[in-house]
Amino acid sequence: MESRTLSPEETSRVWQQCCAQLKKDLSAAVYNTWIVANPLTHLEYIDLSRAVANITSPTAFHSTNVKKNFHTQLTQTLSELTQRQVEISYYIGSLPQNTAGVIKTIKPGNNPSSRPILTKPEFSPSPRVEELFSPNTIESAGVDRIALKSKQIGLRTDFTFETFAVSTSNEMAHAAATAVSNQPGSSYNPLFLYGGVGVGKTHLMHAIANNILQTNPQSRMIYCTGEEFTNEIVQAIQTKRAGVFKDRYRSAQVLLIDDIQFIAGKNAVQEEFFHTFNALTKKSHQIVLTSDRPPQEIRLLEDRLRSRFEAGLMIDIQEPSFELRTAIILLKSQAQNITISIDLAKKIAETVDSARRIEGIITLIRSAVELQGRKIDLELIEQIIKTSQPLEQRGVLKKSPSEVIKTVATHFSVKQLAIKGKSRVKNLVTARHIAMYLLKTELSLPLVEIGRWFANRDHTSVLHAVKKIEAELLRDTQLQREISFIRKSLQTT
């Protein structure tokens, strides 16, 4: 393909689309000062993968600041719109009459032969010096850049320490996360947070990253899940860009990986993460990891990785208590600008025991208020709780006994025949008792029928197993996590 210079009208359309995208992420003051007043004046497609663009500014001051503070956003947005990698050059000078996005043409009447009329520029005049350096403009520019970078990294800007509810079940994790965010690389490296679904691991991880960006917006930071890390390695190998992958991850100043247990059993992935881990810790760069279980319980995880995870600070985040769930409900509702009374918050907390599900309940309440004009009262809360079908409700699984046994066997990495058999090996006995317990509590099967699935054991043996698990659940937090994880696996398969 030969190079092609876009016409002023085509360039104008691209610039207008670019402005529309940037306007969503920037405050009005910043947008008008640094984007609208410094338009795109030239766009040329070099080939199918590259393009060059010119941004023209009225003064050197404007040009310098646009390049310094908005080059990344402009490059990324224009590249997405043109589906090419755009290289931007910055120019200073008066805006020509045919500048794209500057002069708007209007044909008078319906006569196609009429000559176009040149109208006034669409952008606002250059701001005054006092406007450029006003405290509000300076503060807005800084906040906007940080928020934009957070989104580019993949962080949720609402996951901060301020929006995290603290109680005895997570206060140590909160304190450690705060310390890491204030002194990355020197306090607790690596930081390993583990716990069940919806206990706040991801929230704390994002809060660490957001707090670091507030202090150092230029920090080189990578956030991904264990699955994304794996997929990136596979893609890098397939495209012969393994070197680029290694350079990117090993140059990060802060690396945050959610659900690190996903890399277990994948030898090539563990090999690469091992070297990445060593490279970062050698330079005192911060690593934060989360998992649904502690390192020693991640099956098929290499010993050399397990020992490195355990060398840092490991913190178990417990399931939120009733009081903490109530506080989370009040915080989440406040963040979504809806008012829920303390009594209604307690009503929700009695039924929902996952912070993640609480967020879903709050969203349902908000949609009912905004879209249906409903009033937030006990009737609405009970209706939403009922229709949302909480996982905590027992006896509603539409699974066969063989599917339950298979899920338990997969979770403990043992064979189904072994669970059903008569072996008294400790891990098999535990898996067998949990399977019996789930068949009774989730499927409501009779004890005699459950016994038939396990080498025709009599009903008293099944009853003993169920009672034993029920008793251990009252005091064994690890068993609580194991059964909670299996239940959620059954719900999602």
Tab-separated table of C-alpha atoms in Angstrom, residues 10-459:
chain	number	residue	atom	x	y	z
A	10	GLU	CA	-11.157	13.042	6.917
A	11	THR	CA	-8.591	14.310	9.402
A	12	SER	CA	-11.302	16.390	11.047
A	13	ARG	CA	-13.508	13.345	11.520
A	14	VAL	CA	-10.664	11.364	13.118
A	15	TRP	CA	-9.835	14.284	15.418
A	16	GLN	CA	-13.459	14.683	16.475
A	17	GLN	CA	-13.626	10.986	17.342
A	18	CYS	CA	-10.364	11.301	19.256
A	19	CYS	CA	-11.714	14.284	21.195
A	20	ALA	CA	-14.897	12.384	22.027
A	21	GLN	CA	-12.833	9.571	23.547
A	22	LEU	CA	-10.519	11.838	25.531
A	23	LYS	CA	-13.389	13.958	26.826
A	24	LYS	CA	-14.677	10.934	28.769
A	25	ASP	CA	-11.434	10.648	30.741
A	26	LEU	CA	-10.538	14.304	31.321
A	27	SER	CA	-12.105	17.131	33.266
A	28	ALA	CA	-13.682	19.979	31.310
A	29	ALA	CA	-10.892	22.399	32.238
A	30	VAL	CA	-8.110	20.056	31.167
A	31	TYR	CA	-9.931	18.964	28.017
A	32	ASN	CA	-10.563	22.525	26.822
A	33	THR	CA	-7.093	23.750	27.742
A	34	TRP	CA	-4.889	20.968	26.421
A	35	ILE	CA	-6.892	18.977	23.875
A	36	VAL	CA	-9.357	21.229	22.059
A	37	ALA	CA	-6.888	24.121	21.776
A	38	ASN	CA	-4.140	21.907	20.270
A	39	PRO	CA	-5.755	20.116	17.321
A	40	LEU	CA	-4.680	17.462	14.875
A	41	THR	CA	-3.650	19.244	11.669
A	42	HIS	CA	-2.179	16.476	9.543
A	43	LEU	CA	-2.662	12.709	9.275
A	44	GLU	CA	-0.915	10.428	6.800
A	45	TYR	CA	-1.207	6.652	6.433
A	46	ILE	CA	2.278	5.305	5.652
A	47	ASP	CA	1.079	1.728	5.156
A	48	LEU	CA	-1.396	-0.699	6.696
A	49	SER	CA	0.354	-0.657	10.078
A	50	ARG	CA	1.849	2.854	10.445
A	51	ALA	CA	0.704	6.456	10.341
A	52	VAL	CA	2.163	9.878	11.126
A	53	ALA	CA	0.265	12.784	12.636
A	54	ASN	CA	0.894	16.442	13.430
A	55	ILE	CA	-0.469	18.285	16.469
A	56	THR	CA	-0.278	22.069	16.130
A	57	SER	CA	-0.234	24.353	19.174
A	58	PRO	CA	-0.508	28.150	19.369
A	59	THR	CA	2.541	28.516	21.659
A	60	ALA	CA	5.653	26.594	22.673
A	61	PHE	CA	4.243	26.392	26.185
A	62	HIS	CA	1.164	24.556	24.923
A	63	SER	CA	3.173	22.248	22.687
A	64	THR	CA	5.628	21.267	25.429
A	65	ASN	CA	2.919	20.478	27.955
A	66	VAL	CA	0.733	18.536	25.521
A	67	LYS	CA	3.699	16.388	24.514
A	68	LYS	CA	4.783	15.853	28.120
A	69	ASN	CA	1.422	15.117	29.675
A	70	PHE	CA	-0.855	13.775	26.933
A	71	HIS	CA	1.400	12.110	24.357
A	72	THR	CA	0.552	8.595	25.549
A	73	GLN	CA	-3.207	9.202	25.569
A	74	LEU	CA	-3.156	10.879	22.147
A	75	THR	CA	-0.998	8.153	20.606
A	76	GLN	CA	-3.100	5.352	22.030
A	77	THR	CA	-6.432	6.900	21.029
A	78	LEU	CA	-5.349	7.819	17.491
A	79	SER	CA	-3.811	4.371	17.006
A	80	GLU	CA	-7.059	2.712	18.030
A	81	LEU	CA	-9.117	4.925	15.716
A	82	THR	CA	-6.848	4.481	12.691
A	83	GLN	CA	-5.955	0.846	13.445
A	84	ARG	CA	-2.322	1.799	12.868
A	85	GLN	CA	0.600	2.662	15.088
A	86	VAL	CA	0.604	6.451	15.031
A	87	GLU	CA	3.763	8.535	15.424
A	88	ILE	CA	2.941	12.102	16.523
A	89	SER	CA	5.003	15.216	15.801
A	90	TYR	CA	4.338	18.509	17.565
A	91	TYR	CA	4.418	21.882	15.811
A	92	ILE	CA	4.045	25.510	16.855
A	93	GLY	CA	2.384	28.108	14.696
A	94	SER	CA	-0.807	29.750	13.538
A	95	LEU	CA	-3.548	27.390	12.508
A	96	PRO	CA	-4.024	27.388	8.712
A	97	GLN	CA	-7.381	28.006	7.091
A	98	ASN	CA	-7.662	24.384	6.015
A	99	THR	CA	-6.701	22.911	9.393
A	100	ALA	CA	-8.712	19.797	10.063
A	101	GLY	CA	-10.989	20.119	13.002
A	102	VAL	CA	-10.499	23.880	13.054
A	103	ILE	CA	-12.526	25.253	10.155
A	104	LYS	CA	-16.015	23.938	9.750
A	105	THR	CA	-17.628	24.128	6.314
A	106	ILE	CA	-21.341	24.704	5.846
A	107	LYS	CA	-23.118	24.774	2.489
A	108	PRO	CA	-25.760	27.500	2.374
A	109	GLY	CA	-29.210	26.257	1.523
A	110	ASN	CA	-29.715	23.044	-0.416
A	111	ASN	CA	-27.807	24.123	-3.511
A	112	PRO	CA	-24.941	21.631	-4.007
A	113	SER	CA	-23.054	24.089	-6.172
A	114	SER	CA	-22.957	26.738	-3.496
A	115	ARG	CA	-19.506	27.614	-2.189
A	116	PRO	CA	-18.770	26.577	1.386
A	117	ILE	CA	-18.855	29.161	4.121
A	118	LEU	CA	-15.948	29.193	6.579
A	119	THR	CA	-17.147	29.453	10.133
A	120	LYS	CA	-15.336	30.256	13.377
A	121	PRO	CA	-12.970	27.688	14.838
A	122	GLU	CA	-14.638	24.906	16.848
A	123	PHE	CA	-12.072	25.105	19.630
A	124	SER	CA	-11.980	27.658	22.369
A	125	PRO	CA	-9.434	30.503	22.255
A	126	SER	CA	-6.115	30.038	24.030
A	127	PRO	CA	-6.628	30.160	27.793
A	128	ARG	CA	-5.208	32.969	29.863
A	129	VAL	CA	-2.098	32.393	31.976
A	130	GLU	CA	-4.079	32.623	35.207
A	131	GLU	CA	-6.400	29.880	33.904
A	132	LEU	CA	-3.510	27.618	32.943
A	133	PHE	CA	-1.919	27.805	36.383
A	134	SER	CA	-5.035	27.934	38.521
A	135	PRO	CA	-4.985	25.406	41.401
A	136	ASN	CA	-8.089	23.680	40.048
A	137	THR	CA	-6.596	23.175	36.584
A	138	ILE	CA	-3.288	21.880	37.929
A	139	GLU	CA	-4.995	19.525	40.370
A	140	SER	CA	-7.480	18.289	37.746
A	141	ALA	CA	-4.681	17.573	35.279
A	142	GLY	CA	-2.794	15.483	37.837
A	143	VAL	CA	-5.852	13.542	38.948
A	144	ASP	CA	-6.950	12.927	35.361
A	145	ARG	CA	-3.536	11.565	34.367
A	146	ILE	CA	-3.460	9.217	37.365
A	147	ALA	CA	-7.008	7.980	36.736
A	148	LEU	CA	-6.255	7.418	33.058
A	149	LYS	CA	-3.068	5.487	33.842
A	150	SER	CA	-4.967	3.353	36.373
A	151	LYS	CA	-7.461	2.393	33.677
A	152	GLN	CA	-4.695	1.672	31.178
A	153	ILE	CA	-3.029	-0.675	33.666
A	154	GLY	CA	-6.358	-2.417	34.264
A	155	LEU	CA	-7.100	-1.129	37.762
A	156	ARG	CA	-10.443	-0.162	39.214
A	157	THR	CA	-10.173	3.423	40.385
A	158	ASP	CA	-12.889	2.868	43.006
A	159	PHE	CA	-10.830	0.139	44.714
A	160	THR	CA	-8.931	2.273	47.209
A	161	PHE	CA	-8.068	2.031	50.891
A	162	GLU	CA	-10.763	4.611	51.614
A	163	THR	CA	-13.487	2.344	50.186
A	164	PHE	CA	-12.196	-0.809	51.919
A	165	ALA	CA	-14.122	-1.828	55.047
A	166	VAL	CA	-11.809	-3.041	57.827
A	167	SER	CA	-12.552	-5.456	60.666
A	168	THR	CA	-10.730	-8.154	62.618
A	169	SER	CA	-10.971	-10.576	59.675
A	170	ASN	CA	-8.896	-8.380	57.343
A	171	GLU	CA	-7.199	-5.682	59.453
A	172	MET	CA	-3.757	-7.303	59.196
A	173	ALA	CA	-4.050	-7.573	55.409
A	174	HIS	CA	-5.155	-3.932	55.240
A	175	ALA	CA	-2.232	-2.778	57.378
A	176	ALA	CA	0.295	-4.762	55.335
A	177	ALA	CA	-1.143	-3.517	52.036
A	178	THR	CA	-0.961	0.065	53.251
A	179	ALA	CA	2.673	-0.378	54.304
A	180	VAL	CA	3.592	-1.896	50.937
A	181	SER	CA	1.925	0.957	49.036
A	182	ASN	CA	3.831	3.539	51.084
A	183	GLN	CA	7.228	1.841	50.707
A	184	PRO	CA	7.083	-0.534	47.707
A	185	GLY	CA	9.979	-2.950	47.521
A	186	SER	CA	11.128	-2.451	51.083
A	187	SER	CA	8.151	-3.578	53.168
A	188	TYR	CA	7.010	-7.193	52.845
A	189	ASN	CA	8.249	-8.358	49.469
A	190	PRO	CA	6.530	-10.375	48.173
A	191	LEU	CA	3.147	-9.757	49.759
A	192	PHE	CA	0.972	-12.867	49.385
A	193	LEU	CA	-2.735	-12.471	50.162
A	194	TYR	CA	-4.948	-15.542	50.177
A	195	GLY	CA	-8.551	-16.359	51.011
A	196	GLY	CA	-11.887	-17.388	49.549
A	197	VAL	CA	-13.877	-15.674	46.825
A	198	GLY	CA	-15.115	-12.187	47.624
A	199	VAL	CA	-13.065	-11.515	50.766
A	200	GLY	CA	-11.313	-8.417	49.372
A	201	LYS	CA	-8.012	-9.703	47.949
A	202	THR	CA	-8.411	-7.972	44.597
A	203	HIS	CA	-9.680	-4.780	46.239
A	204	LEU	CA	-6.538	-4.546	48.380
A	205	MET	CA	-4.285	-5.326	45.422
A	206	HIS	CA	-5.863	-2.510	43.379
A	207	ALA	CA	-5.711	-0.184	46.393
A	208	ILE	CA	-1.959	-0.790	46.674
A	209	ALA	CA	-1.465	0.055	43.008
A	210	ASN	CA	-3.700	3.132	43.094
A	211	ASN	CA	-1.930	4.476	46.171
A	212	ILE	CA	1.506	3.993	44.570
A	213	LEU	CA	0.333	5.867	41.469
A	214	GLN	CA	-0.853	8.756	43.634
A	215	THR	CA	2.697	9.114	44.961
A	216	ASN	CA	4.565	8.185	41.788
A	217	PRO	CA	2.442	8.413	38.621
A	218	GLN	CA	5.452	7.432	36.494
A	219	SER	CA	5.896	4.085	38.243
A	220	ARG	CA	6.280	1.160	35.821
A	221	MET	CA	3.482	-1.112	36.938
A	222	ILE	CA	1.912	-4.306	35.598
A	223	TYR	CA	-1.352	-5.804	36.825
A	224	CYS	CA	-2.716	-9.061	35.432
A	225	THR	CA	-4.298	-12.347	36.459
A	226	GLY	CA	-2.478	-15.653	36.536
A	227	GLU	CA	-4.445	-16.709	33.464
A	228	GLU	CA	-3.479	-13.538	31.567
A	229	PHE	CA	0.186	-14.050	32.485
A	230	THR	CA	-0.037	-17.584	31.117
A	231	ASN	CA	-1.761	-16.490	27.906
A	232	GLU	CA	0.829	-13.761	27.323
A	233	ILE	CA	3.669	-16.275	27.585
A	234	VAL	CA	1.973	-18.645	25.150
A	235	GLN	CA	1.358	-15.813	22.685
A	236	ALA	CA	4.929	-14.534	23.046
A	237	ILE	CA	6.309	-17.974	22.251
A	238	GLN	CA	4.001	-18.420	19.260
A	239	THR	CA	4.869	-15.012	17.812
A	240	LYS	CA	8.574	-15.347	18.651
A	241	ARG	CA	8.450	-12.279	20.918
A	242	ALA	CA	9.575	-13.948	24.145
A	243	GLY	CA	12.328	-11.354	24.526
A	244	VAL	CA	9.821	-8.505	24.476
A	245	PHE	CA	7.721	-10.298	27.091
A	246	LYS	CA	10.720	-10.824	29.374
A	247	ASP	CA	11.870	-7.219	29.052
A	248	ARG	CA	8.426	-5.895	29.875
A	249	TYR	CA	7.870	-7.955	33.001
A	250	ARG	CA	11.426	-7.854	34.326
A	251	SER	CA	11.570	-4.057	34.035
A	252	ALA	CA	8.399	-3.518	36.076
A	253	GLN	CA	8.819	-1.635	39.339
A	254	VAL	CA	5.580	-3.085	40.701
A	255	LEU	CA	4.144	-6.446	39.595
A	256	LEU	CA	0.688	-7.488	40.775
A	257	ILE	CA	-0.714	-10.887	39.795
A	258	ASP	CA	-4.211	-11.958	40.830
A	259	ASP	CA	-5.010	-15.681	41.248
A	260	ILE	CA	-1.407	-16.816	40.973
A	261	GLN	CA	-2.519	-20.402	41.656
A	262	PHE	CA	-3.510	-20.565	37.978
A	263	ILE	CA	0.125	-21.067	36.919
A	264	ALA	CA	0.452	-24.284	38.957
A	265	GLY	CA	1.091	-27.354	36.818
A	266	LYS	CA	2.272	-25.312	33.823
A	267	ASN	CA	5.990	-25.937	33.680
A	268	ALA	CA	6.998	-23.336	31.083
A	269	VAL	CA	4.932	-20.646	32.794
A	270	GLN	CA	6.385	-21.448	36.219
A	271	GLU	CA	9.881	-21.406	34.754
A	272	GLU	CA	9.392	-17.909	33.317
A	273	PHE	CA	7.725	-16.578	36.475
A	274	PHE	CA	10.569	-17.979	38.595
A	275	HIS	CA	13.128	-15.943	36.640
A	276	THR	CA	10.872	-12.867	36.594
A	277	PHE	CA	10.415	-13.147	40.350
A	278	ASN	CA	14.175	-13.363	40.926
A	279	ALA	CA	14.907	-10.449	38.593
A	280	LEU	CA	12.428	-8.154	40.347
A	281	THR	CA	13.268	-9.032	43.930
A	282	LYS	CA	16.976	-8.640	43.164
A	283	LYS	CA	16.259	-5.007	42.246
A	284	SER	CA	13.933	-4.585	45.276
A	285	HIS	CA	10.937	-4.122	43.007
A	286	GLN	CA	7.614	-4.915	44.648
A	287	ILE	CA	5.627	-8.097	43.952
A	288	VAL	CA	2.053	-8.587	45.185
A	289	LEU	CA	0.251	-11.898	44.677
A	290	THR	CA	-3.206	-13.227	45.545
A	291	SER	CA	-4.493	-16.783	45.652
A	292	ASP	CA	-7.488	-18.730	46.890
A	293	ARG	CA	-5.197	-20.792	49.142
A	294	PRO	CA	-1.744	-20.578	50.813
A	295	PRO	CA	1.341	-21.668	48.817
A	296	GLN	CA	1.726	-24.979	50.625
A	297	GLU	CA	-1.771	-26.000	49.480
A	298	ILE	CA	-1.375	-25.044	45.808
A	299	ARG	CA	-1.000	-28.443	44.197
A	300	LEU	CA	1.521	-28.848	41.354
A	301	LEU	CA	3.266	-25.607	42.333
A	302	GLU	CA	7.045	-25.978	42.040
A	303	ASP	CA	8.892	-26.111	45.371
A	304	ARG	CA	11.265	-23.315	44.379
A	305	LEU	CA	8.300	-20.972	43.781
A	306	ARG	CA	6.538	-22.109	46.934
A	307	SER	CA	9.618	-21.330	49.033
A	308	ARG	CA	9.909	-17.855	47.513
A	309	PHE	CA	6.243	-17.080	48.151
A	310	GLU	CA	6.599	-18.237	51.752
A	311	ALA	CA	9.703	-16.085	52.217
A	312	GLY	CA	7.561	-12.957	52.048
A	313	LEU	CA	4.567	-11.975	54.140
A	314	MET	CA	1.588	-14.334	53.761
A	315	ILE	CA	-1.779	-13.200	55.129
A	316	ASP	CA	-5.009	-15.164	55.329
A	317	ILE	CA	-8.078	-12.981	54.725
A	318	GLN	CA	-11.046	-14.563	56.446
A	319	GLU	CA	-14.656	-14.524	55.293
A	320	PRO	CA	-16.261	-11.199	56.273
A	321	SER	CA	-18.169	-11.203	59.531
A	322	PHE	CA	-21.777	-10.021	59.785
A	323	GLU	CA	-20.640	-6.607	61.018
A	324	LEU	CA	-18.096	-6.279	58.222
A	325	ARG	CA	-20.644	-7.300	55.582
A	326	THR	CA	-22.988	-4.627	56.896
A	327	ALA	CA	-20.226	-2.011	56.665
A	328	ILE	CA	-19.379	-3.137	53.124
A	329	ILE	CA	-23.007	-2.755	52.077
A	330	LEU	CA	-23.133	0.788	53.435
A	331	LEU	CA	-19.832	1.713	51.726
A	332	LYS	CA	-20.800	0.186	48.379
A	333	SER	CA	-24.224	1.841	48.404
A	334	GLN	CA	-22.662	5.213	49.223
A	335	ALA	CA	-20.226	4.770	46.314
A	336	GLN	CA	-23.173	4.195	43.962
A	337	ASN	CA	-25.072	7.202	45.369
A	338	ILE	CA	-27.940	5.267	46.861
A	339	THR	CA	-29.110	5.417	50.469
A	340	ILE	CA	-29.727	2.176	52.363
A	341	SER	CA	-30.733	2.237	56.007
A	342	ILE	CA	-28.714	0.319	58.575
A	343	ASP	CA	-31.635	-2.089	59.134
A	344	LEU	CA	-31.909	-2.939	55.445
A	345	ALA	CA	-28.112	-3.318	55.258
A	346	LYS	CA	-28.307	-5.840	58.093
A	347	LYS	CA	-31.074	-7.688	56.266
A	348	ILE	CA	-28.815	-8.108	53.225
A	349	ALA	CA	-25.816	-9.063	55.389
A	350	GLU	CA	-27.829	-11.852	57.023
A	351	THR	CA	-28.297	-13.554	53.658
A	352	VAL	CA	-25.234	-12.715	51.552
A	353	ASP	CA	-21.806	-13.728	52.854
A	354	SER	CA	-19.633	-12.686	49.894
A	355	ALA	CA	-18.348	-9.143	49.344
A	356	ARG	CA	-18.449	-9.744	45.599
A	357	ARG	CA	-22.103	-10.756	45.713
A	358	ILE	CA	-22.851	-7.750	47.879
A	359	GLU	CA	-21.635	-5.538	45.040
A	360	GLY	CA	-24.009	-7.338	42.671
A	361	ILE	CA	-26.929	-6.870	45.078
A	362	ILE	CA	-26.185	-3.132	45.345
A	363	THR	CA	-26.141	-2.845	41.548
A	364	LEU	CA	-29.532	-4.587	41.342
A	365	ILE	CA	-30.948	-2.165	43.928
A	366	ARG	CA	-29.611	0.819	42.006
A	367	SER	CA	-31.086	-0.413	38.722
A	368	ALA	CA	-34.472	-0.969	40.385
A	369	VAL	CA	-34.434	2.596	41.723
A	370	GLU	CA	-33.202	4.273	38.530
A	371	LEU	CA	-34.962	2.184	35.878
A	372	GLN	CA	-38.171	1.177	37.657
A	373	GLY	CA	-38.599	4.067	40.071
A	374	ARG	CA	-38.760	1.677	43.021
A	375	LYS	CA	-38.436	2.782	46.617
A	376	ILE	CA	-35.712	1.173	48.715
A	377	ASP	CA	-37.725	-0.700	51.322
A	378	LEU	CA	-37.910	-4.148	52.871
A	379	GLU	CA	-40.133	-5.466	50.055
A	380	LEU	CA	-37.583	-4.520	47.386
A	381	ILE	CA	-34.658	-5.945	49.354
A	382	GLU	CA	-36.415	-9.276	49.943
A	383	GLN	CA	-37.417	-9.491	46.278
A	384	ILE	CA	-33.873	-8.857	45.051
A	385	ILE	CA	-32.363	-11.309	47.528
A	386	LYS	CA	-34.841	-13.970	46.456
A	387	THR	CA	-34.406	-13.472	42.708
A	388	SER	CA	-30.602	-13.261	42.907
A	389	GLN	CA	-30.493	-16.895	44.109
A	390	PRO	CA	-27.681	-16.683	46.667
A	391	LEU	CA	-25.093	-19.424	46.625
A	392	GLU	CA	-25.616	-19.860	50.343
A	393	GLN	CA	-29.060	-21.334	49.719
A	394	ARG	CA	-28.842	-25.083	50.217
A	395	GLY	CA	-30.423	-27.932	48.332
A	396	VAL	CA	-30.817	-26.157	44.975
A	397	LEU	CA	-27.921	-27.630	42.986
A	398	LYS	CA	-29.061	-29.286	39.785
A	399	LYS	CA	-26.153	-31.716	39.780
A	400	SER	CA	-25.957	-35.477	39.775
A	401	PRO	CA	-24.119	-37.316	42.573
A	402	SER	CA	-21.407	-38.349	40.093
A	403	GLU	CA	-20.805	-34.685	39.175
A	404	VAL	CA	-20.401	-33.757	42.851
A	405	ILE	CA	-17.943	-36.620	43.424
A	406	LYS	CA	-16.024	-35.694	40.267
A	407	THR	CA	-15.731	-32.031	41.386
A	408	VAL	CA	-14.432	-33.065	44.815
A	409	ALA	CA	-11.948	-35.489	43.225
A	410	THR	CA	-10.685	-32.781	40.861
A	411	HIS	CA	-10.321	-30.300	43.718
A	412	PHE	CA	-8.156	-32.715	45.735
A	413	SER	CA	-6.330	-34.100	42.666
A	414	VAL	CA	-7.363	-37.707	43.369
A	415	LYS	CA	-9.232	-40.317	41.336
A	416	GLN	CA	-12.984	-40.762	41.707
A	417	LEU	CA	-12.544	-44.507	42.236
A	418	ALA	CA	-10.208	-43.808	45.135
A	419	ILE	CA	-12.788	-41.569	46.826
A	420	LYS	CA	-15.487	-44.193	46.368
A	421	GLY	CA	-13.220	-47.002	47.575
A	422	LYS	CA	-12.161	-48.162	51.041
A	423	SER	CA	-8.668	-46.694	51.352
A	424	ARG	CA	-7.997	-45.053	54.724
A	425	VAL	CA	-5.279	-42.662	53.472
A	426	LYS	CA	-5.881	-39.328	55.194
A	427	ASN	CA	-6.393	-37.102	52.144
A	428	LEU	CA	-8.766	-39.662	50.586
A	429	VAL	CA	-10.798	-39.920	53.791
A	430	THR	CA	-11.121	-36.128	53.955
A	431	ALA	CA	-12.214	-35.919	50.319
A	432	ARG	CA	-14.666	-38.795	50.833
A	433	HIS	CA	-16.234	-37.184	53.913
A	434	ILE	CA	-16.599	-33.842	52.112
A	435	ALA	CA	-18.256	-35.555	49.139
A	436	MET	CA	-20.717	-37.298	51.472
A	437	TYR	CA	-21.408	-34.027	53.267
A	438	LEU	CA	-22.118	-32.195	49.995
A	439	LEU	CA	-24.388	-34.953	48.701
A	440	LYS	CA	-26.402	-34.638	51.887
A	441	THR	CA	-26.513	-30.845	52.223
A	442	GLU	CA	-26.590	-29.825	48.555
A	443	LEU	CA	-28.603	-32.627	46.941
A	444	SER	CA	-30.550	-33.732	50.049
A	445	LEU	CA	-29.943	-37.403	49.227
A	446	PRO	CA	-30.956	-40.043	51.792
A	447	LEU	CA	-28.093	-41.477	53.833
A	448	VAL	CA	-28.655	-44.979	52.446
A	449	GLU	CA	-28.443	-43.747	48.841
A	450	ILE	CA	-25.254	-41.806	49.596
A	451	GLY	CA	-23.743	-44.977	51.069
A	452	ARG	CA	-24.357	-46.860	47.817
A	453	TRP	CA	-22.088	-44.378	45.972
A	454	PHE	CA	-19.230	-45.242	48.323
A	455	ALA	CA	-18.750	-49.023	48.131
A	456	ASN	CA	-22.176	-49.655	49.716
A	457	ARG	CA	-21.286	-48.150	53.084
A	458	ASP	CA	-24.102	-48.273	55.623
A	459	HIS	CA	-26.034	-45.161	56.595
